[in-house]
Short mmCIF file of C-alpha atoms in Angstrom, two decimals:
data_model
loop_
_atom_site.label_atom_id
_atom_site.label_comp_id
_atom_site.label_asym_id
_atom_site.label_seq_id
_atom_site.Cartn_x
_atom_site.Cartn_y
_atom_site.Cartn_z
CA UNK A 4 -21.45 23.11 -20.45
CA UNK A 5 -17.87 21.98 -21.03
CA UNK A 6 -16.04 23.63 -18.93
CA UNK A 7 -17.90 23.11 -16.29
CA UNK A 8 -18.18 18.90 -17.38
CA UNK A 9 -13.11 19.31 -17.34
CA UNK A 10 -13.76 21.68 -13.94
CA UNK A 11 -15.86 19.23 -11.35
CA UNK A 12 -13.65 16.13 -13.27
CA UNK A 13 -10.41 17.87 -11.78
CA UNK A 14 -12.06 19.18 -8.41
CA UNK A 15 -12.97 14.83 -8.04
CA UNK A 16 -10.16 14.59 -9.03
CA UNK A 17 -7.72 16.61 -6.67
CA UNK A 18 -9.79 15.24 -3.83
CA UNK A 19 -9.33 12.06 -4.49
CA UNK A 20 -5.38 12.94 -4.53
CA UNK A 21 -5.73 14.25 -1.68
CA UNK A 22 -6.91 12.30 0.49
CA UNK A 23 -4.63 9.41 -0.76
CA UNK A 24 -2.74 7.27 1.74
CA UNK A 25 0.50 6.70 -1.17
CA UNK A 26 1.39 10.61 -0.58
CA UNK A 27 4.95 10.80 -1.39
CA UNK A 28 5.41 10.80 -5.41
CA UNK A 29 8.73 9.19 -7.03
CA UNK A 30 10.58 9.86 -10.12
CA UNK A 31 13.97 8.56 -11.20
CA UNK A 32 16.27 7.15 -13.62
CA UNK A 33 16.23 3.57 -14.85
CA UNK A 34 18.41 1.20 -17.38
CA UNK A 35 15.60 -0.24 -20.03
CA UNK A 36 16.87 -3.44 -18.49
CA UNK A 37 15.31 -2.66 -15.23
CA UNK A 38 12.42 -0.56 -16.63
CA UNK A 39 11.56 -3.64 -18.44
CA UNK A 40 12.32 -5.70 -14.59
CA UNK A 41 9.88 -3.20 -12.81
CA UNK A 42 7.52 -3.33 -15.75
CA UNK A 43 6.84 -6.89 -15.12
CA UNK A 44 6.51 -6.86 -10.81
CA UNK A 45 4.03 -5.35 -11.71
CA UNK A 46 2.12 -7.10 -14.45
CA UNK A 47 2.57 -10.09 -11.95
CA UNK A 48 1.96 -8.08 -8.68
CA UNK A 49 -0.86 -6.68 -10.36
CA UNK A 50 -2.07 -10.33 -11.48
CA UNK A 51 -1.45 -11.53 -7.72
CA UNK A 52 -3.58 -8.85 -6.21
CA UNK A 53 -6.03 -9.16 -9.63
CA UNK A 54 -6.11 -5.51 -9.71
CA UNK A 55 -5.22 -3.35 -12.98
CA UNK A 56 -1.80 -1.28 -11.60
CA UNK A 57 -1.13 -0.93 -15.37
#
């Protein structure tokens, strides 16, 4: 039963990810200062658009 729940959740997640508009993931290194700036910008944009992006 527990395995079913996990596999169903996983399948639902896979389906959602397959239908994403933004399907490119970016991974890169930044300094601690740049990371703080990025985090601040994300919080600002989230508050402007009133969403839960963080």
